[in-house]
Structures are given as C-alpha cells and as structure tokens.
Amino acid sequence: MDFGLSEEQQQLKTSARELLAAECPTPAVRRAMASDDGTLPELWREIAKLGWTGLIVPEKFGGAGLGMLDMAVLLEEQGYAAMPGPFLFSAAIATEAVVRGGSEEMKAKWLGVLAEGKAIGTVAIAETSDRIPTLAKDGRLSGSKVFAPYANLADFVVVSVRGEAGRSLALVDTHSSGVILNRLRHLDLTRRFGLVDFGAAAAEQLSGGESLHRRILDVGAVAIAADSLGGTQRALDMAVDYSKVREQFGKPIGSFQALKHAAAEIVADLEPARSLVWYAAHALDAMPKEAPRAAAMAKARLCEVYSRGTDRAVLMHGGIGFTWEHDIHLWFKRARFNESYLGSPAYYRERVAQLSAY
C-alpha cells in the first residue's frame, strides 16, 4: 500500500514549519511560559487568519471542512516547535466534539467563532477522585475535573459526565454561574492546565453517548501522538546539530560511536512511528471500525518514543543538557506530560489487546 501525504498536505506541513520557525522560536515559547495565560496572542491571531483554527470545522460554519489527517500534519509541526497555546485542545478535540455531537443550535453558536479563533474550547476528562461528575435530569452538572487544558482561557468546556445512560459528554459555558476555575502548576510549562469545579452548573448534553465519548478520546490520543511525533523529530535534530559542533579530544562528539548509536536509536524508533500516526489519523477520517485500535497503538507507541527520544537527546547534549537554561528541556518535559495525558502507554497497550480480542 502506497500511503503518504498528498501534495496539499505536504504544502501545509512545509508552510506550518516555516511559519512556526519565524513566529514561534524558543525565545517566544519561553515568553509564553513566563506569561499569566501561557499563550502568544499575536501567533494565535496569525494562525486563525490562516484558517488553522477552523481546519475541521464544516464549510457551512466558516471552516475548511478538512479531516484529522490534515489536523495531524499541523499538530506534528506544532509539536516540533513546542508551540504553546490551546490549539490542540480547542481546534482539534473540543471542536470535534461539537461537530459530532452538538445540536444545530450549539453548532451555530460555537463553530463559527471557533473557526475564526474568537472562541476557545477545551476538554475535561480526568477526575480528582473516583467520583465522576453527574449530569442531573434538569441539566445541572456537579463535580470536579482536573487537568483541563487552558481552562483559564476557555469559553466552554466539554466534560466527561455520568448520566442515566452511562458515560457521555456535556458542554458547559465557562461564563455561566456555578463554574469555578483554578490554575494548576505542573511539569510542562509550555501548556496551562486547571482544576474545574462545577456547582450545579448549567450543561447541555452532546448526542452520541458512550460512542462519542470514546471517539473524542481516540481523537485526543491521535492528536497527542502527532504532537509527540514532531517533538521527537525536533529533539533528534537538536541533538544531531549539537553533536556536529561540540568538540572533545579535538573532534566533534558526533564522530564517536556512542553518539552515533544514540542518534540511530532515535531514528529507528521514529521512522516506523511516523506512518503509525498518519494511519491512525486517516482511520479516524475514513475507517471508523479500525480507528479505536489504530489510535490506541499510536498513543502508546509515540508517547514512549517521545520520552525515550528526549532522554537520549538530553544525554547527547552532555552536561549542558541537564540544565534548565538549555532548550532541550522544553521537549523533555512536554514528552512527560504527553505520556500521561489521557492515559499511559500501558493503558493503551491493554486497550489494543482488548480491541484485538486477546
């Protein structure tokens, strides 16, 4: 099977790499890390103008109407740049939830402004304990969610809830009463996360029940895998570049066999993983029966590859790689968060086994 990116997708990838190299270099990433909201507003306006925020929004709501493979191409480049901001969680996961499960009224309210970058959505999946927020018959939501990405900026949050029909998703306007947002500090400073408390907050249930809930987790898994793919490539590029200029015993350290082996091991992990991400994104667009298994495989594999690759990249930098001042730490710590967000590699390997009827 000849499976690769189309000419248009290659152009999208190239243009994204060039834009982020110019507008989101590591000094800009560190500027966002030091800011209160963790974003680069000028970059957000630029990518909204280019239509990135409306990539998977249907054309009738002002978007481009493209699919998850196109989104994965963009997310890979954002991972390469360690781009700060809510794009992955808003333009990919929350938007997909509204497109797939929103009522016509909900779509009319949110999709247009999401496409224009004038509204931000997020998702709240994880609980602070074993108590899942409950959606009452009167549409009121009570409970707490932790690690909600960019809850500090979100206009709405898509919440995993328990109702009469089991697990499902509901949408809560964060500006409504009964919603309390608290910022959390964590390892990956290129992103922001929050704790969200719902005190009988008004919520609108999305259609699709457990099926939509599972699909949104699959979309999130592929989105994180794509970010991890780009991050691993960047860690490799940085380590190789450093190995060419740093000298020991009168010659570049890249000429030593130990460094060559470390770089070769990252490449050996990375190249097969690339097609794994693209296949999983394609499956979400065109092969719904295969999509859950492909998404689980991509999340499990890419997050391990990212963590292991950044480990090796830090070691290839020697002593300077262990200092916070060096940029390789941005990707090293982002890899740790990607590995745990939405579930560990062990969880996703078990899911692959279950879906394969082992």
Coordinates of C-alpha atoms in Angstrom, one line a residue:
M1 CA 0.0 0.0 0.0
D2 CA 1.4 3.4 -1.0
F3 CA 0.3 5.6 1.8
G4 CA 1.7 9.1 2.2
L5 CA 0.7 12.7 2.5
S6 CA -0.9 14.4 -0.5
E7 CA 0.7 17.3 -2.3
E8 CA -1.6 19.7 -0.4
Q9 CA -0.8 18.1 2.9
Q10 CA 2.9 18.4 2.2
Q11 CA 2.4 22.1 1.4
L12 CA 0.5 22.6 4.6
K13 CA 3.3 20.9 6.6
T14 CA 6.0 23.0 4.9
S15 CA 4.2 26.3 5.4
A16 CA 3.5 25.4 9.0
R17 CA 7.2 24.6 9.6
E18 CA 8.2 27.9 8.1
L19 CA 5.6 30.0 10.0
L20 CA 6.4 28.5 13.4
A21 CA 10.2 28.8 12.8
A22 CA 9.6 32.5 12.2
E23 CA 6.9 33.3 14.8
C24 CA 7.4 30.6 17.5
P25 CA 11.2 30.2 18.1
T26 CA 12.2 29.0 21.6
P27 CA 12.5 32.6 23.0
A28 CA 8.9 33.1 22.1
V29 CA 8.0 29.8 23.7
R30 CA 9.8 30.9 26.9
R31 CA 7.9 34.2 26.8
A32 CA 4.6 32.4 26.8
M33 CA 5.8 30.1 29.6
A34 CA 6.5 33.2 31.7
S35 CA 3.1 34.9 30.9
D36 CA 0.0 34.5 33.0
D37 CA -2.1 32.8 30.4
G38 CA 0.6 30.8 28.7
T39 CA -0.1 31.9 25.1
L40 CA 1.2 34.0 22.3
P41 CA -1.8 36.2 21.3
E42 CA -0.1 37.5 18.1
L43 CA 0.6 34.0 17.0
W44 CA -3.0 32.9 17.8
R45 CA -4.3 35.7 15.6
E46 CA -1.9 34.7 12.8
I47 CA -2.9 31.0 12.8
A48 CA -6.6 32.0 13.0
K49 CA -6.1 34.2 9.9
L50 CA -4.6 31.3 8.1
G51 CA -7.6 29.1 8.9
W52 CA -5.9 26.6 11.2
T53 CA -8.5 27.1 13.9
G54 CA -11.2 26.2 11.5
L55 CA -9.5 23.3 9.8
I56 CA -12.0 20.6 10.8
V57 CA -15.0 22.9 11.1
P58 CA -17.5 22.2 8.3
E59 CA -17.5 24.7 5.5
K60 CA -21.1 25.9 6.2
F61 CA -19.9 27.2 9.5
G62 CA -16.9 29.0 8.0
G63 CA -14.3 26.3 8.4
A64 CA -12.2 24.4 5.9
G65 CA -14.1 21.1 6.4
L66 CA -10.9 19.0 6.3
G67 CA -10.1 15.9 8.4
M68 CA -8.0 14.6 11.2
L69 CA -5.1 13.6 8.9
D70 CA -4.7 17.3 7.9
M71 CA -5.0 18.2 11.6
A72 CA -2.3 15.7 12.5
V73 CA 0.0 17.3 10.0
L74 CA -0.4 20.7 11.7
L75 CA -0.1 19.2 15.2
E76 CA 3.1 17.4 14.2
E77 CA 4.6 20.8 13.3
Q78 CA 3.3 22.4 16.5
G79 CA 5.0 19.6 18.5
Y80 CA 8.2 20.3 16.6
A81 CA 8.0 23.9 17.7
A82 CA 6.7 23.1 21.2
M83 CA 4.0 25.6 20.4
P84 CA 2.3 27.0 23.5
G85 CA -1.5 27.7 23.4
P86 CA -4.8 25.9 23.4
F87 CA -4.8 24.8 19.7
L88 CA -4.6 21.0 20.2
F89 CA -7.4 21.0 22.8
S90 CA -9.6 23.6 21.2
A91 CA -9.3 23.3 17.5
A92 CA -8.9 19.5 17.4
I93 CA -10.6 17.8 20.4
A94 CA -13.3 20.3 21.6
T95 CA -14.2 21.3 18.0
E96 CA -14.6 17.6 17.0
A97 CA -16.9 17.1 20.0
V98 CA -19.2 19.9 18.9
V99 CA -19.1 18.9 15.2
R100 CA -20.0 15.3 16.0
G101 CA -22.4 15.7 19.0
G102 CA -23.6 19.3 19.1
S103 CA -27.2 20.3 18.4
E104 CA -27.8 22.6 15.4
E105 CA -28.2 25.5 17.9
M106 CA -24.9 24.6 19.6
K107 CA -23.1 24.3 16.3
A108 CA -24.5 27.7 15.2
K109 CA -23.3 29.3 18.4
W110 CA -19.8 27.9 18.7
L111 CA -18.4 26.6 15.4
G112 CA -18.2 29.9 13.6
V113 CA -16.4 31.7 16.4
L114 CA -14.1 28.6 16.9
A115 CA -13.2 28.8 13.2
E116 CA -12.4 32.5 13.5
G117 CA -10.3 31.9 16.6
K118 CA -12.6 34.2 18.6
A119 CA -13.7 31.4 21.0
I120 CA -11.7 28.7 22.7
G121 CA -13.0 25.4 23.8
T122 CA -11.4 22.7 26.0
V123 CA -12.0 19.3 27.3
A124 CA -12.2 18.0 30.9
I125 CA -11.8 14.2 31.1
A126 CA -9.9 13.3 34.3
E127 CA -11.4 13.3 37.8
T128 CA -9.8 14.3 41.0
S129 CA -11.1 11.1 42.6
D130 CA -13.2 8.1 41.6
R131 CA -16.3 10.3 41.6
I132 CA -17.4 11.2 38.0
P133 CA -19.3 14.5 37.7
T134 CA -23.0 13.7 37.4
L135 CA -25.4 15.3 35.0
A136 CA -28.9 15.6 36.6
K137 CA -32.2 15.4 34.7
D138 CA -32.6 19.1 34.9
G139 CA -29.3 19.7 33.0
R140 CA -27.3 20.7 36.0
L141 CA -23.7 19.4 36.4
S142 CA -22.0 18.9 39.8
G143 CA -18.5 17.6 40.5
S144 CA -14.8 18.4 39.7
K145 CA -12.4 17.8 36.8
V146 CA -8.6 18.1 36.9
F147 CA -6.0 18.8 34.2
A148 CA -8.5 20.7 31.9
P149 CA -6.1 22.3 29.3
Y150 CA -6.3 26.1 29.2
A151 CA -9.4 26.2 31.3
N152 CA -8.2 29.7 32.2
L153 CA -9.0 30.9 28.6
A154 CA -11.8 28.6 27.6
D155 CA -15.3 29.9 26.6
F156 CA -16.7 26.4 27.0
V157 CA -15.6 23.1 28.3
V158 CA -16.6 19.6 27.0
V159 CA -17.0 17.5 30.1
S160 CA -17.0 13.7 30.5
V161 CA -20.0 13.0 32.7
R162 CA -22.1 10.2 34.1
G163 CA -25.8 10.3 33.4
E164 CA -28.7 7.8 33.3
A165 CA -27.4 6.3 30.0
G166 CA -23.8 5.9 31.3
R167 CA -20.7 7.9 30.2
S168 CA -21.3 10.7 27.8
L169 CA -20.2 14.3 27.1
A170 CA -21.8 17.6 28.1
L171 CA -20.9 21.2 27.1
V172 CA -20.6 23.9 29.8
D173 CA -20.3 27.6 29.2
T174 CA -17.5 28.7 31.5
H175 CA -19.0 32.1 31.9
S176 CA -22.1 30.7 33.5
S177 CA -22.7 30.6 37.2
G178 CA -21.5 27.5 39.1
V179 CA -18.2 27.2 37.3
I180 CA -15.0 27.8 39.3
L181 CA -11.6 27.6 37.6
N182 CA -8.3 27.1 39.5
R183 CA -4.9 27.0 37.9
L184 CA -2.6 24.0 38.4
R185 CA 1.2 24.0 38.2
H186 CA 2.8 21.0 36.6
L187 CA 6.0 19.9 34.8
D188 CA 5.2 21.0 31.2
L189 CA 5.3 24.8 31.3
T190 CA 4.6 25.1 27.6
R191 CA 0.9 24.5 28.5
R192 CA -1.6 25.6 31.1
F193 CA -4.0 23.3 33.0
G194 CA -6.7 23.9 35.5
L195 CA -9.0 22.3 38.1
V196 CA -12.6 23.0 37.2
D197 CA -15.4 22.8 39.9
F198 CA -19.0 22.5 38.7
G199 CA -21.6 23.5 41.3
A200 CA -24.9 22.7 39.7
A201 CA -23.7 24.5 36.6
A202 CA -26.0 24.6 33.5
A203 CA -24.9 22.0 31.0
E204 CA -26.0 20.8 27.5
Q205 CA -25.6 17.2 26.7
L206 CA -24.0 16.2 23.4
S207 CA -25.6 13.5 21.4
G208 CA -23.8 10.2 20.8
G209 CA -23.4 9.0 24.4
E210 CA -20.7 6.5 25.0
S211 CA -19.8 6.2 21.3
L212 CA -19.0 9.9 21.0
H213 CA -17.2 9.8 24.4
R214 CA -14.9 7.1 23.1
R215 CA -14.3 8.8 19.7
I216 CA -13.2 12.1 21.4
L217 CA -10.7 10.1 23.5
D218 CA -9.4 8.5 20.2
V219 CA -9.1 11.9 18.6
G220 CA -7.2 13.2 21.6
A221 CA -4.9 10.1 21.5
V222 CA -4.1 10.8 17.9
A223 CA -3.6 14.5 18.5
I224 CA -1.1 13.8 21.3
A225 CA 0.6 11.2 19.2
A226 CA 1.1 13.7 16.4
D227 CA 2.5 16.3 18.8
S228 CA 4.9 13.7 20.1
L229 CA 6.0 12.8 16.6
G230 CA 7.0 16.4 15.9
G231 CA 8.7 16.7 19.3
T232 CA 10.8 13.6 18.8
Q233 CA 12.0 14.9 15.4
R234 CA 12.9 18.2 17.0
A235 CA 14.9 16.5 19.8
L236 CA 16.7 14.4 17.3
D237 CA 17.6 17.5 15.1
M238 CA 18.8 19.4 18.1
A239 CA 21.0 16.5 19.4
V240 CA 22.5 15.9 15.9
D241 CA 23.2 19.7 15.4
Y242 CA 24.9 19.9 18.8
S243 CA 27.0 16.7 18.1
K244 CA 28.4 18.4 15.0
V245 CA 29.7 21.5 16.7
R246 CA 30.6 20.3 20.3
E247 CA 34.2 19.0 20.3
Q248 CA 36.1 16.7 22.6
F249 CA 39.7 15.5 22.1
G250 CA 40.0 17.7 19.1
K251 CA 37.0 16.4 17.0
P252 CA 33.2 16.7 17.0
I253 CA 31.5 14.4 19.6
G254 CA 29.2 13.2 16.8
S255 CA 32.1 11.3 15.4
F256 CA 32.2 9.0 18.4
Q257 CA 30.4 5.7 18.1
A258 CA 28.4 6.1 21.3
L259 CA 26.7 9.3 20.0
K260 CA 26.1 7.7 16.6
H261 CA 24.3 4.8 18.2
A262 CA 22.2 7.1 20.3
A263 CA 21.1 9.1 17.3
A264 CA 20.5 5.9 15.3
E265 CA 18.3 4.5 18.0
I266 CA 16.1 7.6 18.0
V267 CA 15.8 7.4 14.2
A268 CA 14.9 3.6 14.4
D269 CA 12.1 4.4 16.8
L270 CA 10.9 7.5 15.0
E271 CA 10.5 6.4 11.3
P272 CA 8.1 3.5 11.8
A273 CA 6.1 5.6 14.3
R274 CA 5.5 8.3 11.7
S275 CA 3.3 6.1 9.5
L276 CA 1.6 4.8 12.6
V277 CA 0.3 8.4 13.4
W278 CA -0.7 9.1 9.8
Y279 CA -2.6 5.8 9.6
A280 CA -4.4 6.4 12.9
A281 CA -5.5 9.9 11.7
H282 CA -6.6 8.5 8.3
A283 CA -8.6 5.8 10.1
L284 CA -10.4 8.5 12.1
D285 CA -11.4 10.1 8.8
A286 CA -12.2 7.0 6.7
M287 CA -12.1 3.7 8.6
P288 CA -14.2 4.1 11.7
K289 CA -14.1 0.4 12.7
E290 CA -10.3 0.4 12.7
A291 CA -9.9 3.9 14.2
P292 CA -10.0 2.9 18.0
R293 CA -7.3 0.3 17.7
A294 CA -5.1 2.5 15.5
A295 CA -5.5 5.5 17.8
A296 CA -4.5 3.3 20.9
M297 CA -1.5 1.9 19.1
A298 CA -0.4 5.4 18.0
K299 CA -0.8 6.9 21.5
A300 CA 1.0 4.0 23.2
R301 CA 3.9 3.9 20.8
L302 CA 4.5 7.6 20.1
C303 CA 4.5 8.7 23.7
E304 CA 7.1 6.1 24.6
V305 CA 9.2 7.1 21.5
Y306 CA 9.0 10.7 22.6
S307 CA 10.0 10.1 26.2
R308 CA 12.8 7.8 25.2
G309 CA 14.0 10.0 22.3
T310 CA 14.2 13.1 24.5
D311 CA 16.0 11.1 27.2
R312 CA 18.7 10.2 24.6
A313 CA 18.8 13.7 23.2
V314 CA 19.5 15.1 26.7
L315 CA 22.3 12.6 27.2
M316 CA 23.7 13.5 23.8
H317 CA 24.0 17.1 25.0
G318 CA 26.1 16.1 27.9
G319 CA 26.2 18.3 31.0
I320 CA 24.6 21.3 29.4
G321 CA 21.6 19.1 28.6
F322 CA 20.8 18.8 32.3
T323 CA 20.5 22.5 32.9
W324 CA 17.1 24.3 32.8
E325 CA 18.7 27.0 30.6
H326 CA 19.0 24.6 27.7
D327 CA 16.0 24.4 25.3
I328 CA 16.0 20.6 25.1
H329 CA 14.2 20.7 28.4
L330 CA 11.1 22.2 26.7
W331 CA 10.6 19.0 24.7
F332 CA 11.9 16.6 27.5
K333 CA 9.1 17.9 29.9
R334 CA 6.5 18.1 27.2
A335 CA 7.1 14.5 26.5
R336 CA 6.5 13.6 30.1
F337 CA 3.1 15.3 30.0
N338 CA 2.1 13.7 26.7
E339 CA 2.9 10.3 28.1
S340 CA 0.4 10.6 30.9
Y341 CA -2.3 12.8 29.4
L342 CA -5.5 10.7 28.6
G343 CA -3.8 7.5 29.7
S344 CA -0.3 5.9 30.0
P345 CA 1.2 3.7 27.3
A346 CA 0.5 0.7 29.5
Y347 CA -3.2 1.6 29.5
Y348 CA -3.3 2.0 25.7
R349 CA -1.4 -1.3 25.1
E350 CA -4.1 -3.0 27.2
R351 CA -6.8 -1.3 25.1
V352 CA -5.1 -2.6 22.0
A353 CA -5.2 -6.1 23.4
Q354 CA -8.8 -5.8 24.3
L355 CA -9.8 -4.4 20.9
S356 CA -7.8 -7.2 19.3
A357 CA -9.7 -9.8 21.4
Y358 CA -6.5 -11.2 23.1

